[in-house]
Amino acid sequence: MANIAVQRIKREFKEVVRSEEVAKCAIKVELVNDNYTELKGEISGPPDTPYEGGNFVLEIKVPETYPFNPPKVKFMTKIWHPNISSVTGAICLDILKDQWAAAMTLRTVLLSLQALLSAAEPDDPQDAVVARQFKENPDIFWLTAKHWSHAYAGAPKSYPEFDAKIKRLVDIGVDEHRARVALSSYNWDLEKATESIFS
Amino acid sequence: MTSMIASRRRRRQRASVIQHTNRVQHRLETVDLCSSSHDLPSCIDLTCEGDEEEIVDLTAVNDSSIVCLGSVPTYLQNETQVRERNLRALRRHRSRSPVNTRQLTRRPNYSDPLPDYNNDIQHPSYDLGVTNDISGGAEEDESPPRRKITCPVCFDSDTAIQSSYRQLVSTICGHVFCNSCIYEAIRSNHSCPKCRKKLTLRQYHPIFL
Ligand SMILES: [Zn+2]
Ligand SMILES: [Zn+2]
């Protein structure tokens, strides 16, 4: 990797580790390999969001041309959010694309992602199904996102009603995650979700 | 018949006038209560003019939040400048021995009004990546705090930049970088790495500090 990219990441790594957000356990970054090309980020779900109490792991890949090009970031933890793919974890955020600037850092990226969890932009969606639910059924969206935070990010609160519906599908041989995706996509309508799985 | 209606209307009008005056009196009474502050020990007189010494400048303690007590000229209301002002006061307070002339470098005097050309462009901030190193030390007590400038792209300090035969440059939007970083940034992104203003390779120049 280019010399400047490695040097920058090394220095940023120190910056993030010393930052006050780390002290507050809001963000975290770890090295994945010794040559600083891949890192593991972590952000905590912001308060007053359905992600509260959850920890979301991010894959951060540093390109050779960093910092003149943005890092490639995606969610490793499954999450229900209009701007994040529930399938791949791909993120739709301007600063990770054309709005990147070389003076931005890992710290600003992680904080921006945390801000994205607080303020979704359904008109610029990454996941069309989630974005539609967000707009048309905000209450169901909130509960679904909270349910996913519990199932994948370790957030405390669970919904027995949702769990029961998932169990109904698991009992007839459906994979748990697949059941969760189908039910979430059909606003927890068991009949429609079942139909979508077996059609 | 008509006179009866007229008198009734008059009466109603009078009644409303009385109601109105009642309301006014009511309001006046309230005002009256408030103005007699000696009767209300819980009342805090905010109009009293305290001595200068009693004003605590909170900006000197916590430089992340600016609290301007009293009027501050607009050109001083930038965070960096306010910090600089506090640091100068601190420096005056700390340094007992005369300034070491060897250490003197030309640095912008933030207490002076900014020259006109700065007002031509809309600046999102004056963040030059400038940090003031005032961490204690016997040597630093005798000289002004060292002003550290770092390139916000490669994070190199001005001394590291100079020793590797690079130069500090400023863009027309007023942001400072090392010449190799701004060259690379404009070539790949055609914009300022700090504020994203569209830039060409002709829109930056060296600066001498
Ligand atoms: Zn540089
Ligand atoms: Zn700029």
mmCIF file of C-alpha atoms and ligand atoms in Angstrom:
data_model
loop_
_atom_site.group_PDB
_atom_site.id
_atom_site.type_symbol
_atom_site.label_atom_id
_atom_site.label_comp_id
_atom_site.label_asym_id
_atom_site.label_seq_id
_atom_site.Cartn_x
_atom_site.Cartn_y
_atom_site.Cartn_z
ATOM 1 C CA MET A 1 0.000 0.000 0.000
ATOM 2 C CA ALA A 2 1.126 3.525 -0.750
ATOM 3 C CA ASN A 3 3.237 5.081 1.958
ATOM 4 C CA ILE A 4 0.868 7.960 2.716
ATOM 5 C CA ALA A 5 -2.125 5.642 3.138
ATOM 6 C CA VAL A 6 -0.336 3.506 5.740
ATOM 7 C CA GLN A 7 1.004 6.536 7.573
ATOM 8 C CA ARG A 8 -2.363 8.216 7.638
ATOM 9 C CA ILE A 9 -4.143 5.109 8.927
ATOM 10 C CA LYS A 10 -1.503 4.608 11.624
ATOM 11 C CA ARG A 11 -1.946 8.167 12.829
ATOM 12 C CA GLU A 12 -5.728 8.051 12.560
ATOM 13 C CA PHE A 13 -5.786 4.838 14.493
ATOM 14 C CA LYS A 14 -4.101 6.636 17.374
ATOM 15 C CA GLU A 15 -6.479 9.567 16.980
ATOM 16 C CA VAL A 16 -9.559 7.335 17.214
ATOM 17 C CA VAL A 17 -8.178 5.364 20.134
ATOM 18 C CA ARG A 18 -7.533 8.583 22.065
ATOM 19 C CA SER A 19 -10.804 10.253 21.070
ATOM 20 C CA GLU A 20 -13.445 11.052 23.634
ATOM 21 C CA GLU A 21 -15.970 8.967 21.685
ATOM 22 C CA VAL A 22 -13.933 5.860 22.435
ATOM 23 C CA ALA A 23 -13.916 6.796 26.101
ATOM 24 C CA LYS A 24 -17.706 6.968 25.903
ATOM 25 C CA CYS A 25 -17.767 3.592 24.044
ATOM 26 C CA ALA A 26 -19.541 5.239 21.111
ATOM 27 C CA ILE A 27 -17.013 4.214 18.459
ATOM 28 C CA LYS A 28 -14.146 1.760 18.253
ATOM 29 C CA VAL A 29 -11.636 0.643 15.659
ATOM 30 C CA GLU A 30 -9.386 -2.413 15.560
ATOM 31 C CA LEU A 31 -6.732 -3.629 13.190
ATOM 32 C CA VAL A 32 -7.561 -6.745 11.199
ATOM 33 C CA ASN A 33 -4.168 -7.224 9.570
ATOM 34 C CA ASP A 34 -0.662 -5.880 10.049
ATOM 35 C CA ASN A 35 -0.468 -3.912 6.830
ATOM 36 C CA TYR A 36 -3.283 -1.550 7.772
ATOM 37 C CA THR A 37 -5.393 -2.333 4.695
ATOM 38 C CA GLU A 38 -8.316 -3.688 6.637
ATOM 39 C CA LEU A 39 -9.837 -2.568 9.886
ATOM 40 C CA LYS A 40 -12.785 -3.471 12.010
ATOM 41 C CA GLY A 41 -14.945 -0.598 13.159
ATOM 42 C CA GLU A 42 -17.661 -0.614 15.741
ATOM 43 C CA ILE A 43 -20.378 1.896 16.555
ATOM 44 C CA SER A 44 -22.955 1.801 19.284
ATOM 45 C CA GLY A 45 -26.595 2.415 18.426
ATOM 46 C CA PRO A 46 -27.478 6.020 19.272
ATOM 47 C CA PRO A 47 -29.960 6.680 22.092
ATOM 48 C CA ASP A 48 -33.628 7.211 21.211
ATOM 49 C CA THR A 49 -33.314 5.111 18.063
ATOM 50 C CA PRO A 50 -34.387 1.495 17.481
ATOM 51 C CA TYR A 51 -30.640 0.731 17.414
ATOM 52 C CA GLU A 52 -30.070 1.831 21.015
ATOM 53 C CA GLY A 53 -28.196 -0.734 23.065
ATOM 54 C CA GLY A 54 -26.851 -2.511 19.981
ATOM 55 C CA ASN A 55 -23.246 -2.752 18.793
ATOM 56 C CA PHE A 56 -22.730 -2.633 15.050
ATOM 57 C CA VAL A 57 -19.571 -4.037 13.508
ATOM 58 C CA LEU A 58 -18.223 -2.512 10.306
ATOM 59 C CA GLU A 59 -15.767 -3.786 7.754
ATOM 60 C CA ILE A 60 -13.389 -1.010 6.698
ATOM 61 C CA LYS A 61 -11.170 -1.548 3.679
ATOM 62 C CA VAL A 62 -8.525 1.076 3.031
ATOM 63 C CA PRO A 63 -7.783 1.594 -0.677
ATOM 64 C CA GLU A 64 -4.287 2.130 -1.986
ATOM 65 C CA THR A 65 -5.272 5.690 -2.914
ATOM 66 C CA TYR A 66 -6.459 6.595 0.594
ATOM 67 C CA PRO A 67 -7.063 9.359 1.731
ATOM 68 C CA PHE A 68 -7.732 10.704 -1.764
ATOM 69 C CA ASN A 69 -10.442 8.077 -2.113
ATOM 70 C CA PRO A 70 -12.833 7.059 0.662
ATOM 71 C CA PRO A 71 -12.477 3.858 2.662
ATOM 72 C CA LYS A 72 -14.842 1.064 1.638
ATOM 73 C CA VAL A 73 -17.172 0.506 4.539
ATOM 74 C CA LYS A 74 -20.026 -1.913 5.060
ATOM 75 C CA PHE A 75 -22.033 -3.258 7.964
ATOM 76 C CA MET A 76 -21.080 -6.750 9.079
ATOM 77 C CA THR A 77 -23.846 -6.746 11.669
ATOM 78 C CA LYS A 78 -27.238 -7.224 10.064
ATOM 79 C CA ILE A 79 -29.326 -4.098 10.416
ATOM 80 C CA TRP A 80 -32.800 -2.865 9.383
ATOM 81 C CA HIS A 81 -32.261 0.660 8.056
ATOM 82 C CA PRO A 82 -33.409 2.441 4.858
ATOM 83 C CA ASN A 83 -29.860 3.432 3.850
ATOM 84 C CA ILE A 84 -28.185 0.118 4.608
ATOM 85 C CA SER A 85 -28.794 -3.081 2.671
ATOM 86 C CA SER A 86 -30.405 -5.715 4.898
ATOM 87 C CA VAL A 87 -28.840 -8.327 2.602
ATOM 88 C CA THR A 88 -25.247 -7.165 2.016
ATOM 89 C CA GLY A 89 -24.680 -4.416 4.603
ATOM 90 C CA ALA A 90 -23.780 -1.970 1.816
ATOM 91 C CA ILE A 91 -24.173 1.646 2.891
ATOM 92 C CA CYS A 92 -25.645 4.556 0.960
ATOM 93 C CA LEU A 93 -23.904 7.600 2.427
ATOM 94 C CA ASP A 94 -22.641 10.546 0.370
ATOM 95 C CA ILE A 95 -19.341 10.996 2.199
ATOM 96 C CA LEU A 96 -18.416 7.400 1.356
ATOM 97 C CA LYS A 97 -18.986 8.247 -2.296
ATOM 98 C CA ASP A 98 -18.773 11.562 -4.149
ATOM 99 C CA GLN A 99 -18.831 13.755 -1.052
ATOM 100 C CA TRP A 100 -15.625 12.316 0.396
ATOM 101 C CA ALA A 101 -12.839 14.783 1.183
ATOM 102 C CA ALA A 102 -9.246 13.830 1.935
ATOM 103 C CA ALA A 103 -9.246 15.650 5.278
ATOM 104 C CA MET A 104 -11.983 13.321 6.575
ATOM 105 C CA THR A 105 -10.864 10.526 8.849
ATOM 106 C CA LEU A 106 -11.951 7.141 10.181
ATOM 107 C CA ARG A 107 -13.291 8.985 13.168
ATOM 108 C CA THR A 108 -15.479 11.291 11.065
ATOM 109 C CA VAL A 109 -16.679 8.299 9.023
ATOM 110 C CA LEU A 110 -17.704 6.343 12.126
ATOM 111 C CA LEU A 111 -19.419 9.383 13.613
ATOM 112 C CA SER A 112 -21.233 10.037 10.322
ATOM 113 C CA LEU A 113 -22.473 6.452 10.279
ATOM 114 C CA GLN A 114 -23.697 6.831 13.809
ATOM 115 C CA ALA A 115 -25.497 10.002 12.726
ATOM 116 C CA LEU A 116 -27.028 8.058 9.830
ATOM 117 C CA LEU A 117 -28.533 5.622 12.344
ATOM 118 C CA SER A 118 -30.169 8.585 14.064
ATOM 119 C CA ALA A 119 -31.391 10.234 10.886
ATOM 120 C CA ALA A 120 -32.279 7.950 8.001
ATOM 121 C CA GLU A 121 -32.774 9.381 4.544
ATOM 122 C CA PRO A 122 -35.575 7.270 3.021
ATOM 123 C CA ASP A 123 -35.552 9.315 -0.182
ATOM 124 C CA ASP A 124 -32.038 8.131 -0.958
ATOM 125 C CA PRO A 125 -32.454 4.470 -0.027
ATOM 126 C CA GLN A 126 -30.103 1.556 -0.230
ATOM 127 C CA ASP A 127 -32.800 -0.944 0.737
ATOM 128 C CA ALA A 128 -36.065 -0.153 -1.071
ATOM 129 C CA VAL A 129 -38.168 -2.544 1.046
ATOM 130 C CA VAL A 130 -36.980 -1.005 4.317
ATOM 131 C CA ALA A 131 -37.337 2.530 2.957
ATOM 132 C CA ARG A 132 -40.952 1.893 1.905
ATOM 133 C CA GLN A 133 -41.799 0.495 5.330
ATOM 134 C CA PHE A 134 -40.059 3.460 6.967
ATOM 135 C CA LYS A 135 -42.330 5.851 5.060
ATOM 136 C CA GLU A 136 -45.606 3.912 5.009
ATOM 137 C CA ASN A 137 -45.508 2.036 8.302
ATOM 138 C CA PRO A 138 -43.212 3.962 10.655
ATOM 139 C CA ASP A 139 -44.431 2.102 13.732
ATOM 140 C CA ILE A 140 -43.788 -1.315 12.235
ATOM 141 C CA PHE A 141 -40.438 -0.059 10.935
ATOM 142 C CA TRP A 142 -39.431 1.018 14.454
ATOM 143 C CA LEU A 143 -40.376 -2.334 15.986
ATOM 144 C CA THR A 144 -38.722 -4.284 13.178
ATOM 145 C CA ALA A 145 -35.471 -2.310 13.447
ATOM 146 C CA LYS A 146 -35.534 -2.849 17.199
ATOM 147 C CA HIS A 147 -36.153 -6.549 16.711
ATOM 148 C CA TRP A 148 -33.162 -6.790 14.347
ATOM 149 C CA SER A 149 -30.984 -4.853 16.818
ATOM 150 C CA HIS A 150 -31.882 -7.429 19.438
ATOM 151 C CA ALA A 151 -31.376 -10.409 17.126
ATOM 152 C CA TYR A 152 -28.021 -9.328 15.623
ATOM 153 C CA ALA A 153 -26.506 -6.426 17.585
ATOM 154 C CA GLY A 154 -27.152 -7.513 21.156
ATOM 155 C CA ALA A 155 -29.703 -4.839 22.012
ATOM 156 C CA PRO A 156 -31.668 -5.855 25.112
ATOM 157 C CA LYS A 157 -35.309 -5.646 24.088
ATOM 158 C CA SER A 158 -37.082 -8.490 22.307
ATOM 159 C CA TYR A 159 -40.609 -8.827 20.904
ATOM 160 C CA PRO A 160 -42.322 -12.098 21.888
ATOM 161 C CA GLU A 161 -44.927 -11.632 19.156
ATOM 162 C CA PHE A 162 -42.270 -11.385 16.446
ATOM 163 C CA ASP A 163 -40.265 -14.243 17.965
ATOM 164 C CA ALA A 164 -43.373 -16.441 17.938
ATOM 165 C CA LYS A 165 -43.998 -15.749 14.256
ATOM 166 C CA ILE A 166 -40.395 -16.540 13.367
ATOM 167 C CA LYS A 167 -40.642 -19.761 15.378
ATOM 168 C CA ARG A 168 -43.738 -20.780 13.387
ATOM 169 C CA LEU A 169 -41.682 -20.608 10.175
ATOM 170 C CA VAL A 170 -38.575 -22.188 11.708
ATOM 171 C CA ASP A 171 -40.746 -25.094 12.892
ATOM 172 C CA ILE A 172 -41.706 -25.877 9.317
ATOM 173 C CA GLY A 173 -38.058 -25.905 8.252
ATOM 174 C CA VAL A 174 -37.359 -22.298 7.238
ATOM 175 C CA ASP A 175 -33.964 -20.817 8.126
ATOM 176 C CA GLU A 176 -34.334 -18.321 10.977
ATOM 177 C CA HIS A 177 -32.748 -15.383 9.166
ATOM 178 C CA ARG A 178 -34.766 -16.073 6.040
ATOM 179 C CA ALA A 179 -37.938 -16.163 8.135
ATOM 180 C CA ARG A 180 -37.010 -12.859 9.777
ATOM 181 C CA VAL A 181 -36.330 -11.213 6.409
ATOM 182 C CA ALA A 182 -39.643 -12.450 4.921
ATOM 183 C CA LEU A 183 -41.703 -11.411 7.944
ATOM 184 C CA SER A 184 -39.950 -8.021 8.174
ATOM 185 C CA SER A 185 -40.498 -7.402 4.466
ATOM 186 C CA TYR A 186 -44.223 -8.216 4.691
ATOM 187 C CA ASN A 187 -44.890 -6.125 7.818
ATOM 188 C CA TRP A 188 -45.050 -9.295 9.962
ATOM 189 C CA ASP A 189 -47.991 -10.730 8.002
ATOM 190 C CA LEU A 190 -47.340 -14.443 8.567
ATOM 191 C CA GLU A 191 -49.489 -15.558 5.654
ATOM 192 C CA LYS A 192 -47.848 -13.274 3.074
ATOM 193 C CA ALA A 193 -44.360 -14.054 4.405
ATOM 194 C CA THR A 194 -44.988 -17.798 4.170
ATOM 195 C CA GLU A 195 -46.338 -17.390 0.664
ATOM 196 C CA SER A 196 -43.237 -15.428 -0.398
ATOM 197 C CA ILE A 197 -40.934 -18.127 0.940
ATOM 198 C CA PHE A 198 -42.693 -21.035 -0.757
ATOM 199 C CA SER A 199 -43.576 -19.457 -4.069
ATOM 200 C CA MET B 1 -87.796 51.365 21.469
ATOM 201 C CA THR B 2 -84.776 52.555 19.637
ATOM 202 C CA SER B 3 -83.627 54.553 22.647
ATOM 203 C CA MET B 4 -83.893 51.415 24.796
ATOM 204 C CA ILE B 5 -81.695 49.477 22.394
ATOM 205 C CA ALA B 6 -79.274 52.372 22.277
ATOM 206 C CA SER B 7 -79.078 52.600 26.069
ATOM 207 C CA ARG B 8 -78.630 48.840 26.337
ATOM 208 C CA ARG B 9 -75.811 49.027 23.833
ATOM 209 C CA ARG B 10 -74.265 51.891 25.789
ATOM 210 C CA ARG B 11 -74.530 49.880 28.960
ATOM 211 C CA ARG B 12 -72.847 46.935 27.270
ATOM 212 C CA GLN B 13 -70.110 49.217 26.023
ATOM 213 C CA ARG B 14 -69.631 50.645 29.451
ATOM 214 C CA ALA B 15 -69.474 47.168 30.896
ATOM 215 C CA SER B 16 -66.783 46.185 28.455
ATOM 216 C CA VAL B 17 -64.861 49.350 29.252
ATOM 217 C CA ILE B 18 -65.009 48.477 32.927
ATOM 218 C CA GLN B 19 -63.895 44.935 32.176
ATOM 219 C CA HIS B 20 -61.071 46.331 30.127
ATOM 220 C CA THR B 21 -59.904 48.686 32.852
ATOM 221 C CA ASN B 22 -60.142 45.859 35.344
ATOM 222 C CA ARG B 23 -57.824 43.831 33.177
ATOM 223 C CA VAL B 24 -55.415 46.741 32.839
ATOM 224 C CA GLN B 25 -55.429 47.319 36.558
ATOM 225 C CA HIS B 26 -54.826 43.638 37.057
ATOM 226 C CA ARG B 27 -51.843 43.753 34.784
ATOM 227 C CA LEU B 28 -50.516 46.893 36.430
ATOM 228 C CA GLU B 29 -50.774 45.235 39.801
ATOM 229 C CA THR B 30 -48.632 42.353 38.595
ATOM 230 C CA VAL B 31 -46.000 44.704 37.256
ATOM 231 C CA ASP B 32 -46.119 46.579 40.517
ATOM 232 C CA LEU B 33 -45.418 43.425 42.491
ATOM 233 C CA CYS B 34 -42.437 42.572 40.379
ATOM 234 C CA SER B 35 -40.882 46.020 40.528
ATOM 235 C CA SER B 36 -40.775 45.989 44.325
ATOM 236 C CA SER B 37 -37.915 43.541 44.317
ATOM 237 C CA HIS B 38 -36.981 44.069 47.965
ATOM 238 C CA ASP B 39 -40.202 42.274 48.853
ATOM 239 C CA LEU B 40 -39.141 39.217 46.865
ATOM 240 C CA PRO B 41 -35.840 37.865 48.139
ATOM 241 C CA SER B 42 -35.788 35.209 45.401
ATOM 242 C CA CYS B 43 -35.655 37.907 42.721
ATOM 243 C CA ILE B 44 -32.243 38.198 41.075
ATOM 244 C CA ASP B 45 -31.378 41.614 39.751
ATOM 245 C CA LEU B 46 -29.826 40.961 36.380
ATOM 246 C CA THR B 47 -29.492 44.635 35.572
ATOM 247 C CA CYS B 48 -26.893 45.325 38.252
ATOM 248 C CA GLU B 49 -23.544 46.174 36.768
ATOM 249 C CA GLY B 50 -20.858 44.088 38.362
ATOM 250 C CA ASP B 51 -17.143 44.802 38.425
ATOM 251 C CA GLU B 52 -14.946 43.572 35.592
ATOM 252 C CA GLU B 53 -13.149 41.245 38.003
ATOM 253 C CA GLU B 54 -16.353 39.412 38.745
ATOM 254 C CA ILE B 55 -16.762 38.256 35.170
ATOM 255 C CA VAL B 56 -15.379 34.773 34.803
ATOM 256 C CA ASP B 57 -14.099 34.045 31.322
ATOM 257 C CA LEU B 58 -15.227 30.467 30.827
ATOM 258 C CA THR B 59 -13.520 30.264 27.456
ATOM 259 C CA ALA B 60 -10.146 30.125 29.159
ATOM 260 C CA VAL B 61 -11.123 26.966 31.016
ATOM 261 C CA ASN B 62 -12.889 25.015 28.329
ATOM 262 C CA ASP B 63 -11.974 25.948 24.815
ATOM 263 C CA SER B 64 -14.544 23.670 23.202
ATOM 264 C CA SER B 65 -17.435 25.947 24.042
ATOM 265 C CA ILE B 66 -17.288 29.677 23.659
ATOM 266 C CA VAL B 67 -19.087 31.863 26.100
ATOM 267 C CA CYS B 68 -18.821 35.495 25.195
ATOM 268 C CA LEU B 69 -19.521 37.713 28.159
ATOM 269 C CA GLY B 70 -19.647 41.310 27.131
ATOM 270 C CA SER B 71 -19.283 42.494 23.587
ATOM 271 C CA VAL B 72 -16.583 40.895 21.502
ATOM 272 C CA PRO B 73 -15.758 42.413 18.116
ATOM 273 C CA THR B 74 -17.100 40.218 15.340
ATOM 274 C CA TYR B 75 -13.637 39.497 13.993
ATOM 275 C CA LEU B 76 -12.748 37.888 17.284
ATOM 276 C CA GLN B 77 -15.731 35.588 17.450
ATOM 277 C CA ASN B 78 -14.034 32.703 15.704
ATOM 278 C CA GLU B 79 -13.172 29.825 17.994
ATOM 279 C CA THR B 80 -9.531 29.717 16.962
ATOM 280 C CA GLN B 81 -9.193 33.411 17.489
ATOM 281 C CA VAL B 82 -10.859 33.365 20.862
ATOM 282 C CA ARG B 83 -8.585 30.516 21.868
ATOM 283 C CA GLU B 84 -5.608 32.448 20.562
ATOM 284 C CA ARG B 85 -6.695 35.448 22.628
ATOM 285 C CA ASN B 86 -6.922 33.346 25.752
ATOM 286 C CA LEU B 87 -3.588 31.741 25.036
ATOM 287 C CA ARG B 88 -1.948 35.107 24.672
ATOM 288 C CA ALA B 89 -3.349 36.128 28.012
ATOM 289 C CA LEU B 90 -2.112 32.868 29.462
ATOM 290 C CA ARG B 91 1.279 33.394 27.866
ATOM 291 C CA ARG B 92 1.539 36.880 29.354
ATOM 292 C CA HIS B 93 0.681 35.406 32.679
ATOM 293 C CA ARG B 94 3.161 32.559 32.448
ATOM 294 C CA SER B 95 6.268 34.045 30.908
ATOM 295 C CA ARG B 96 8.358 35.980 33.383
ATOM 296 C CA SER B 97 11.550 36.229 31.336
ATOM 297 C CA PRO B 98 11.849 38.240 28.125
ATOM 298 C CA VAL B 99 10.838 36.599 24.873
ATOM 299 C CA ASN B 100 13.560 34.569 23.270
ATOM 300 C CA THR B 101 14.100 36.321 19.949
ATOM 301 C CA ARG B 102 15.536 33.201 18.317
ATOM 302 C CA GLN B 103 12.132 31.564 18.641
ATOM 303 C CA LEU B 104 10.262 34.431 17.066
ATOM 304 C CA THR B 105 8.572 33.577 13.852
ATOM 305 C CA ARG B 106 6.119 35.644 11.921
ATOM 306 C CA ARG B 107 2.701 34.501 12.924
ATOM 307 C CA PRO B 108 -0.684 35.945 12.106
ATOM 308 C CA ASN B 109 -1.885 38.364 14.707
ATOM 309 C CA TYR B 110 -5.465 37.359 15.249
ATOM 310 C CA SER B 111 -6.256 40.396 17.346
ATOM 311 C CA ASP B 112 -5.882 42.592 14.273
ATOM 312 C CA PRO B 113 -8.957 42.945 12.117
ATOM 313 C CA LEU B 114 -8.745 40.517 9.246
ATOM 314 C CA PRO B 115 -7.721 42.097 5.969
ATOM 315 C CA ASP B 116 -10.441 42.802 3.435
ATOM 316 C CA TYR B 117 -9.704 39.943 1.068
ATOM 317 C CA ASN B 118 -10.827 37.505 3.711
ATOM 318 C CA ASN B 119 -14.297 38.923 3.473
ATOM 319 C CA ASP B 120 -14.515 38.325 -0.255
ATOM 320 C CA ILE B 121 -14.842 34.582 0.099
ATOM 321 C CA GLN B 122 -17.337 32.674 2.198
ATOM 322 C CA HIS B 123 -15.285 30.747 4.721
ATOM 323 C CA PRO B 124 -16.902 27.768 6.394
ATOM 324 C CA SER B 125 -14.194 27.959 9.027
ATOM 325 C CA TYR B 126 -10.661 29.133 9.608
ATOM 326 C CA ASP B 127 -9.529 25.709 10.662
ATOM 327 C CA LEU B 128 -5.947 25.577 9.480
ATOM 328 C CA GLY B 129 -5.150 22.412 11.335
ATOM 329 C CA VAL B 130 -3.381 24.685 13.770
ATOM 330 C CA THR B 131 -2.821 23.476 17.268
ATOM 331 C CA ASN B 132 -1.106 25.284 20.062
ATOM 332 C CA ASP B 133 1.224 23.192 22.083
ATOM 333 C CA ILE B 134 1.151 24.579 25.581
ATOM 334 C CA SER B 135 1.979 21.377 27.399
ATOM 335 C CA GLY B 136 4.109 22.353 30.352
ATOM 336 C CA GLY B 137 7.888 22.197 30.482
ATOM 337 C CA ALA B 138 10.665 24.329 31.862
ATOM 338 C CA GLU B 139 11.803 25.418 28.415
ATOM 339 C CA GLU B 140 8.357 26.462 27.283
ATOM 340 C CA ASP B 141 7.864 28.692 30.253
ATOM 341 C CA GLU B 142 10.557 30.948 28.845
ATOM 342 C CA SER B 143 9.312 31.093 25.262
ATOM 343 C CA PRO B 144 5.961 31.581 23.581
ATOM 344 C CA PRO B 145 4.019 28.361 23.022
ATOM 345 C CA ARG B 146 5.074 26.613 19.859
ATOM 346 C CA ARG B 147 2.532 26.886 17.072
ATOM 347 C CA LYS B 148 2.142 23.564 15.319
ATOM 348 C CA ILE B 149 0.745 23.405 11.822
ATOM 349 C CA THR B 150 -0.102 20.056 10.368
ATOM 350 C CA CYS B 151 -1.264 19.126 6.904
ATOM 351 C CA PRO B 152 -4.787 17.750 7.418
ATOM 352 C CA VAL B 153 -4.275 15.187 4.652
ATOM 353 C CA CYS B 154 -0.970 13.494 5.526
ATOM 354 C CA PHE B 155 -1.007 14.709 9.180
ATOM 355 C CA ASP B 156 2.669 15.744 8.864
ATOM 356 C CA SER B 157 3.796 18.685 10.979
ATOM 357 C CA ASP B 158 5.300 21.795 9.368
ATOM 358 C CA THR B 159 8.778 20.740 10.492
ATOM 359 C CA ALA B 160 8.335 17.284 8.946
ATOM 360 C CA ILE B 161 7.056 18.937 5.778
ATOM 361 C CA GLN B 162 10.070 21.249 5.578
ATOM 362 C CA SER B 163 12.596 18.534 6.308
ATOM 363 C CA SER B 164 11.225 16.440 3.441
ATOM 364 C CA TYR B 165 11.562 19.379 1.019
ATOM 365 C CA ARG B 166 7.849 20.028 0.816
ATOM 366 C CA GLN B 167 6.120 23.349 1.304
ATOM 367 C CA LEU B 168 3.105 24.641 3.164
ATOM 368 C CA VAL B 169 0.552 26.012 0.735
ATOM 369 C CA SER B 170 -2.791 27.726 1.028
ATOM 370 C CA THR B 171 -5.750 27.293 -1.273
ATOM 371 C CA ILE B 172 -7.860 30.249 -2.370
ATOM 372 C CA CYS B 173 -10.480 29.056 0.118
ATOM 373 C CA GLY B 174 -7.888 29.608 2.850
ATOM 374 C CA HIS B 175 -7.070 26.020 3.774
ATOM 375 C CA VAL B 176 -3.489 24.985 4.427
ATOM 376 C CA PHE B 177 -1.880 21.742 3.239
ATOM 377 C CA CYS B 178 1.509 20.475 2.166
ATOM 378 C CA ASN B 179 2.105 20.955 -1.545
ATOM 379 C CA SER B 180 2.186 17.262 -2.419
ATOM 380 C CA CYS B 181 -1.124 16.523 -0.716
ATOM 381 C CA ILE B 182 -3.023 19.409 -2.287
ATOM 382 C CA TYR B 183 -1.584 18.508 -5.686
ATOM 383 C CA GLU B 184 -2.757 14.913 -5.315
ATOM 384 C CA ALA B 185 -6.140 15.947 -3.889
ATOM 385 C CA ILE B 186 -6.902 18.377 -6.710
ATOM 386 C CA ARG B 187 -5.770 15.850 -9.312
ATOM 387 C CA SER B 188 -8.000 13.112 -7.941
ATOM 388 C CA ASN B 189 -10.982 15.059 -6.559
ATOM 389 C CA HIS B 190 -10.766 18.557 -8.131
ATOM 390 C CA SER B 191 -11.761 20.053 -4.798
ATOM 391 C CA CYS B 192 -10.451 21.288 -1.460
ATOM 392 C CA PRO B 193 -9.902 18.363 0.972
ATOM 393 C CA LYS B 194 -11.235 20.506 3.803
ATOM 394 C CA CYS B 195 -14.292 22.348 2.430
ATOM 395 C CA ARG B 196 -14.805 20.661 -0.975
ATOM 396 C CA LYS B 197 -14.659 23.943 -2.895
ATOM 397 C CA LYS B 198 -13.926 23.231 -6.526
ATOM 398 C CA LEU B 199 -10.235 23.898 -7.187
ATOM 399 C CA THR B 200 -7.781 23.755 -10.050
ATOM 400 C CA LEU B 201 -4.016 23.257 -9.752
ATOM 401 C CA ARG B 202 -3.581 27.025 -10.158
ATOM 402 C CA GLN B 203 -5.693 27.883 -7.135
ATOM 403 C CA TYR B 204 -3.166 27.421 -4.378
ATOM 404 C CA HIS B 205 0.077 29.144 -3.484
ATOM 405 C CA PRO B 206 2.957 28.728 -1.023
ATOM 406 C CA ILE B 207 2.771 30.451 2.333
ATOM 407 C CA PHE B 208 5.735 31.565 4.433
ATOM 408 C CA LEU B 209 5.307 31.542 8.189
HETATM 409 ZN ZN ZN C 1 0.266 16.689 3.355
HETATM 410 ZN ZN ZN C 2 -11.085 24.843 1.410
#
